[in-house]
Tab-separated table of C-alpha atoms and ligand atoms in Angstrom:
chain	number	residue	atom	x	y	z
A	1	MET	CA	-2.222	15.262	-12.375
A	2	PRO	CA	1.208	13.652	-12.266
A	3	GLU	CA	2.414	13.123	-15.845
A	4	LEU	CA	5.401	11.350	-17.363
A	5	PRO	CA	8.118	13.590	-15.840
A	6	GLU	CA	6.629	13.362	-12.338
A	7	VAL	CA	6.274	9.574	-12.446
A	8	GLU	CA	9.759	9.251	-13.919
A	9	THR	CA	11.058	11.459	-11.089
A	10	ILE	CA	9.461	9.060	-8.601
A	11	ARG	CA	10.975	6.078	-10.399
A	12	LEU	CA	14.468	7.567	-10.348
A	13	GLY	CA	14.148	8.602	-6.706
A	14	LEU	CA	12.808	5.262	-5.448
A	15	ASP	CA	15.370	3.412	-7.545
A	16	GLU	CA	18.056	4.904	-5.304
A	17	LEU	CA	16.137	4.235	-2.109
A	18	ILE	CA	14.161	0.978	-2.090
A	19	VAL	CA	15.864	-1.547	-4.399
A	20	GLY	CA	16.865	-4.649	-2.405
A	21	LYS	CA	14.569	-3.848	0.521
A	22	THR	CA	12.111	-6.454	1.735
A	23	ILE	CA	8.489	-5.625	2.432
A	24	ASP	CA	7.591	-6.893	5.895
A	25	GLN	CA	4.287	-5.187	6.547
A	26	VAL	CA	1.456	-3.699	4.489
A	27	LEU	CA	-1.317	-1.555	5.861
A	28	VAL	CA	-4.256	-0.844	3.569
A	29	ILE	CA	-6.207	2.077	5.011
A	30	ASN	CA	-8.542	2.491	2.054
A	31	PRO	CA	-9.339	-0.884	0.449
A	32	SER	CA	-10.512	0.621	-2.870
A	33	SER	CA	-7.026	2.138	-3.320
A	34	PHE	CA	-5.543	-1.374	-3.169
A	35	PRO	CA	-8.161	-3.793	-4.480
A	36	ASN	CA	-6.199	-7.040	-3.989
A	37	LYS	CA	-7.497	-9.384	-1.300
A	38	SER	CA	-5.540	-9.441	1.953
A	39	VAL	CA	-4.644	-13.080	1.330
A	40	GLU	CA	-2.929	-11.981	-1.916
A	41	VAL	CA	-1.074	-9.230	-0.086
A	42	ASP	CA	0.144	-11.757	2.495
A	43	ARG	CA	1.121	-14.303	-0.114
A	44	TYR	CA	2.716	-12.184	-2.818
A	45	LEU	CA	3.915	-9.044	-1.097
A	46	ILE	CA	5.033	-9.844	2.437
A	47	GLY	CA	8.588	-11.168	2.339
A	48	ALA	CA	9.163	-10.058	-1.259
A	49	SER	CA	11.976	-7.655	-1.977
A	50	VAL	CA	12.151	-4.844	-4.520
A	51	GLU	CA	14.076	-5.773	-7.625
A	52	LYS	CA	13.588	-2.943	-10.075
A	53	LEU	CA	11.612	0.223	-10.659
A	54	LYS	CA	10.022	0.680	-14.066
A	55	ARG	CA	7.634	3.104	-15.685
A	56	ARG	CA	5.244	2.825	-18.609
A	57	ALA	CA	3.259	5.971	-19.520
A	58	LYS	CA	2.165	7.464	-16.176
A	59	ILE	CA	2.236	4.108	-14.390
A	60	LEU	CA	4.946	3.051	-11.948
A	61	ILE	CA	5.899	-0.623	-11.767
A	62	ILE	CA	7.789	-1.997	-8.789
A	63	ASP	CA	9.165	-5.390	-9.830
A	64	LEU	CA	9.420	-7.770	-6.891
A	65	SER	CA	11.726	-10.719	-6.302
A	66	THR	CA	8.730	-12.987	-6.997
A	67	GLU	CA	6.631	-13.476	-10.121
A	68	TYR	CA	4.691	-10.362	-9.187
A	69	ALA	CA	4.965	-6.612	-9.411
A	70	LEU	CA	3.359	-3.783	-7.536
A	71	VAL	CA	1.734	-1.446	-10.047
A	72	ILE	CA	0.839	2.112	-9.049
A	73	HIS	CA	-1.235	4.714	-10.883
A	74	LEU	CA	-1.272	8.133	-9.220
A	75	LYS	CA	-4.187	9.467	-11.324
A	76	MET	CA	-5.290	12.969	-10.172
A	77	THR	CA	-3.792	13.427	-6.720
A	78	GLY	CA	-1.607	10.422	-5.949
A	79	GLN	CA	1.841	10.781	-4.441
A	80	LEU	CA	4.486	8.513	-2.966
A	81	VAL	CA	6.544	9.508	0.037
A	82	TYR	CA	9.448	7.428	1.279
A	83	VAL	CA	10.690	8.014	4.817
A	84	ASN	CA	13.614	6.496	6.703
A	85	HIS	CA	15.789	7.851	9.478
A	86	GLN	CA	17.972	9.792	7.017
A	87	HIS	CA	15.946	10.468	3.906
A	88	ARG	CA	12.604	11.759	2.957
A	89	PHE	CA	11.665	11.604	-0.676
A	90	GLY	CA	8.270	12.518	-1.984
A	91	ALA	CA	6.924	13.160	-5.430
A	92	GLY	CA	3.666	13.138	-7.347
A	93	HIS	CA	0.764	15.420	-6.543
A	94	PRO	CA	2.311	18.485	-4.920
A	95	ASN	CA	0.690	19.248	-1.579
A	96	ASP	CA	1.662	19.483	2.089
A	97	SER	CA	1.584	15.695	2.596
A	98	LEU	CA	4.922	15.576	0.756
A	99	VAL	CA	6.573	17.279	3.713
A	100	GLY	CA	4.109	16.917	6.620
A	101	SER	CA	4.023	14.147	9.190
A	102	LEU	CA	2.697	10.823	7.891
A	103	PRO	CA	0.398	8.989	7.867
A	104	ASP	CA	-2.142	11.770	7.433
A	105	LYS	CA	-5.754	11.831	6.286
A	106	SER	CA	-4.750	11.355	2.634
A	107	THR	CA	-2.706	8.188	3.331
A	108	ARG	CA	-4.345	5.143	1.668
A	109	VAL	CA	-1.654	2.464	1.750
A	110	ILE	CA	1.517	2.039	3.822
A	111	LEU	CA	4.348	-0.320	2.842
A	112	HIS	CA	6.869	-1.036	5.560
A	113	PHE	CA	10.342	-2.401	4.798
A	114	ASP	CA	12.564	-4.629	6.917
A	115	ASP	CA	15.063	-1.795	7.519
A	116	ASN	CA	12.304	0.135	9.276
A	117	SER	CA	11.691	2.526	6.398
A	118	THR	CA	8.245	3.258	5.019
A	119	LEU	CA	6.609	4.095	1.714
A	120	PHE	CA	3.333	6.023	1.949
A	121	PHE	CA	0.817	6.112	-0.881
A	122	ASN	CA	-1.235	9.251	-0.346
A	123	ASP	CA	-4.160	10.203	-2.535
A	124	GLN	CA	-6.566	12.958	-1.535
A	125	ARG	CA	-9.194	12.248	-4.169
A	126	LYS	CA	-8.831	8.451	-4.201
A	127	PHE	CA	-8.767	7.938	-7.976
A	128	GLY	CA	-5.297	6.400	-7.847
A	129	TRP	CA	-4.548	2.766	-7.105
A	130	VAL	CA	-1.977	0.178	-6.110
A	131	LYS	CA	-2.305	-3.381	-7.450
A	132	ILE	CA	-0.359	-6.613	-7.304
A	133	LEU	CA	-0.162	-8.064	-10.805
A	134	PRO	CA	1.781	-10.979	-12.282
A	135	LYS	CA	4.839	-9.706	-14.169
A	136	TYR	CA	3.972	-11.612	-17.312
A	137	LEU	CA	0.825	-9.532	-17.744
A	138	LEU	CA	2.712	-6.250	-17.729
A	139	THR	CA	3.678	-6.239	-21.369
A	140	ASP	CA	2.684	-4.109	-24.328
A	141	THR	CA	0.504	-6.921	-25.635
A	142	ASN	CA	-1.384	-7.313	-22.363
A	143	PHE	CA	-1.803	-4.642	-19.704
A	144	PHE	CA	-0.299	-1.846	-21.797
A	145	LYS	CA	-1.778	-2.775	-25.154
A	146	LEU	CA	-3.772	0.465	-25.368
A	147	TYR	CA	-0.736	2.642	-24.722
A	148	GLY	CA	1.195	4.363	-27.476
A	149	PRO	CA	4.940	4.862	-27.749
A	150	GLU	CA	7.085	6.331	-24.973
A	151	PRO	CA	8.223	9.788	-26.101
A	152	LEU	CA	11.609	9.625	-24.361
A	153	GLN	CA	12.625	6.276	-25.800
A	154	LYS	CA	15.236	6.389	-28.554
A	155	LYS	CA	13.065	4.418	-30.940
A	156	PHE	CA	10.378	7.104	-30.782
A	157	ASN	CA	11.146	9.271	-33.805
A	158	LEU	CA	9.419	11.789	-36.032
A	159	ALA	CA	8.150	9.106	-38.419
A	160	THR	CA	6.531	7.175	-35.549
A	161	PHE	CA	4.969	10.340	-34.152
A	162	LYS	CA	3.581	11.305	-37.543
A	163	SER	CA	2.094	7.898	-38.215
A	164	GLN	CA	0.520	7.820	-34.759
A	165	LEU	CA	-1.074	11.238	-35.359
A	166	LEU	CA	-2.369	10.309	-38.793
A	167	LYS	CA	-4.458	7.522	-37.276
A	168	HIS	CA	-6.577	10.348	-35.836
A	169	SER	CA	-6.357	12.990	-38.548
A	170	LYS	CA	-9.676	14.683	-37.758
A	171	THR	CA	-8.896	15.144	-34.056
A	172	SER	CA	-7.598	18.359	-32.535
A	173	ILE	CA	-3.913	18.198	-31.775
A	174	LYS	CA	-4.457	18.835	-28.071
A	175	ALA	CA	-6.910	15.913	-27.812
A	176	ALA	CA	-4.366	13.756	-29.657
A	177	LEU	CA	-1.551	14.617	-27.255
A	178	LEU	CA	-3.774	13.707	-24.303
A	179	ASN	CA	-4.739	10.404	-25.913
A	180	GLN	CA	-2.506	7.789	-24.278
A	181	SER	CA	-2.868	5.436	-27.236
A	182	ILE	CA	-1.227	7.976	-29.563
A	183	ILE	CA	1.625	8.957	-27.269
A	184	ALA	CA	2.115	7.795	-23.681
A	185	GLY	CA	2.567	9.921	-20.590
A	186	ILE	CA	1.511	13.418	-21.666
A	187	GLY	CA	-1.235	15.230	-19.782
A	188	ASN	CA	-2.580	18.753	-19.630
A	189	ILE	CA	0.573	20.572	-18.496
A	190	TYR	CA	2.966	19.110	-21.037
A	191	ALA	CA	0.438	19.259	-23.878
A	192	ASP	CA	0.025	23.024	-23.358
A	193	GLU	CA	3.761	23.609	-22.964
A	194	SER	CA	4.644	21.609	-26.086
A	195	LEU	CA	2.011	23.315	-28.235
A	196	TRP	CA	3.105	26.776	-27.124
A	197	LEU	CA	6.743	25.991	-27.836
A	198	ALA	CA	5.821	24.670	-31.287
A	199	ARG	CA	3.477	27.678	-31.890
A	200	ILE	CA	0.515	25.500	-32.725
A	201	HIS	CA	-3.059	26.289	-31.744
A	202	PRO	CA	-4.373	23.403	-29.602
A	203	LYS	CA	-7.625	23.259	-31.604
A	204	SER	CA	-5.775	22.716	-34.905
A	205	LEU	CA	-6.916	19.538	-36.580
A	206	ILE	CA	-4.141	17.061	-37.273
A	207	ILE	CA	-5.076	16.985	-40.947
A	208	ASP	CA	-4.333	20.736	-41.165
A	209	LEU	CA	-0.838	20.515	-39.686
A	210	THR	CA	2.087	20.803	-42.089
A	211	ASP	CA	5.102	18.503	-41.957
A	212	ASP	CA	6.992	21.412	-40.483
A	213	ASP	CA	4.381	21.833	-37.704
A	214	VAL	CA	4.604	18.151	-36.806
A	215	ALA	CA	8.400	18.270	-36.786
A	216	ARG	CA	8.415	21.344	-34.506
A	217	LEU	CA	5.887	19.721	-32.209
A	218	PHE	CA	7.900	16.511	-32.032
A	219	LYS	CA	11.010	18.443	-30.988
A	220	SER	CA	9.025	20.558	-28.531
A	221	ILE	CA	7.526	17.533	-26.770
A	222	ILE	CA	10.949	15.979	-26.244
A	223	ALA	CA	12.450	19.293	-25.114
A	224	VAL	CA	9.641	20.051	-22.660
A	225	LEU	CA	9.650	16.558	-21.114
A	226	LYS	CA	13.439	16.520	-20.796
A	227	LEU	CA	13.544	19.964	-19.241
A	228	SER	CA	10.887	19.018	-16.721
A	229	LEU	CA	12.658	15.799	-15.871
A	230	GLN	CA	15.880	17.719	-15.252
A	231	LYS	CA	13.988	19.984	-12.904
A	232	GLY	CA	12.417	17.047	-11.083
A	233	GLY	CA	8.945	17.220	-12.568
A	234	SER	CA	6.325	19.886	-12.086
A	235	THR	CA	5.945	21.395	-8.712
A	236	SER	CA	4.501	23.692	-6.227
A	237	ARG	CA	6.108	24.832	-3.016
A	238	ASN	CA	6.529	21.462	-1.355
A	239	TYR	CA	7.778	19.303	-4.121
A	240	LEU	CA	10.909	17.393	-3.102
A	241	ASP	CA	13.175	15.140	-5.124
A	242	ALA	CA	15.309	12.243	-3.839
A	243	LYS	CA	17.912	14.577	-2.421
A	244	GLY	CA	15.407	16.904	-0.776
A	245	ASN	CA	15.615	19.492	-3.564
A	246	LYS	CA	12.384	21.157	-4.508
A	247	GLY	CA	11.252	20.508	-8.051
A	248	ASN	CA	10.879	23.826	-9.817
A	249	TYR	CA	9.533	23.218	-13.282
A	250	LEU	CA	6.287	25.151	-12.987
A	251	LYS	CA	8.191	28.286	-12.071
A	252	PHE	CA	9.665	28.039	-15.533
A	253	ALA	CA	6.482	26.964	-17.306
A	254	ASN	CA	6.056	29.151	-20.354
A	255	VAL	CA	2.314	28.986	-20.662
A	256	TYR	CA	0.670	26.512	-18.255
A	257	GLY	CA	-0.895	28.296	-15.274
A	258	ARG	CA	0.164	31.719	-16.634
A	259	GLU	CA	-3.297	32.993	-17.575
A	260	GLY	CA	-3.292	36.817	-17.776
A	261	GLN	CA	0.498	37.053	-17.708
A	262	PRO	CA	2.493	38.165	-20.773
A	263	CYS	CA	3.538	35.580	-23.341
A	264	LEU	CA	7.285	35.090	-22.977
A	265	ASN	CA	7.627	35.227	-26.734
A	266	CYS	CA	5.476	38.209	-27.787
A	267	GLY	CA	4.151	39.895	-24.634
A	268	GLN	CA	0.440	39.365	-25.356
A	269	PRO	CA	-1.486	38.053	-22.345
A	270	ILE	CA	-1.827	34.280	-22.114
A	271	ILE	CA	-5.464	33.233	-22.118
A	272	LYS	CA	-7.246	30.113	-20.939
A	273	ILE	CA	-9.685	28.400	-23.255
A	274	ARG	CA	-11.314	24.983	-23.288
A	275	VAL	CA	-10.039	22.339	-25.687
A	276	ALA	CA	-10.778	18.614	-25.497
A	277	SER	CA	-12.762	19.431	-22.293
A	278	ARG	CA	-9.616	20.639	-20.558
A	279	GLY	CA	-8.527	24.106	-19.460
A	280	THR	CA	-5.934	25.095	-22.065
A	281	HIS	CA	-3.391	27.897	-21.893
A	282	ILE	CA	-2.393	29.627	-25.108
A	283	CYS	CA	-1.051	32.798	-26.676
A	284	LEU	CA	-3.477	33.748	-29.440
A	285	LYS	CA	-0.794	35.664	-31.313
A	286	CYS	CA	1.862	32.939	-31.295
A	287	GLN	CA	-0.552	30.051	-31.698
A	288	GLN	CA	-2.886	30.974	-34.530
A	289	LEU	CA	-5.604	28.656	-35.732
A	290	LYS	CA	-5.204	27.744	-39.388
B	301	ZN	ZN1	2.867	35.040	-27.801
């Protein structure tokens, strides 16, 4: 599932490519992926130009020149691919649609711009969505009221992190990291990577963590997200950033997807267990349960 670094990679890429462009045509191939009525699409989207790209948690917000914004959640398998005569930029769920000819069978929505470029919203499993929403609703007191702080914002500090965690002191730390109301944007990959780096067992209850554990985890989360962002988000073979470079984070993942391979810290094999109903990668020697 695309997490904060992947969505931020999309935001940065599209920010270079679509700002100022006017939408002149919209094709909705799968109506449940874009639940607005066609009259709303005609009225609020056609003729509007892109003003700004924003992100909150794992959600991408395309501010338009009108009172509206296009809001996109990639969920499990969503991806966005921008194509013009010079560039191709795709990010999100890593599969062949990022580089293959489009539209393909996973294409759900197509936005066409007045310079003859196109933005494809592809989503194999159809959990993702695109919606037109009024800008005034997209605030932390409305649409995003259930979302916690953004880990890469300067105002997110150790004290904030600690107080967010303590609201759920009897929860396992892995479940807490996945809970978007505690901290926004982290999913399974970055939860496992952060916990490994901080040497904390994912099943540890928050109440059992020391101040030192929480401080290490705080630093690890920031480090892991920043590293991934530098590498263009997580990847597999076909992941491309705005300049056509393949993202390569997962090649450097320390623990996620490395089941059976030696821990890069101690050499013990990484194992996969289940925590908070998610497959969880850990080193039992480095990440001991208290
Ligand atoms: Zn280890």
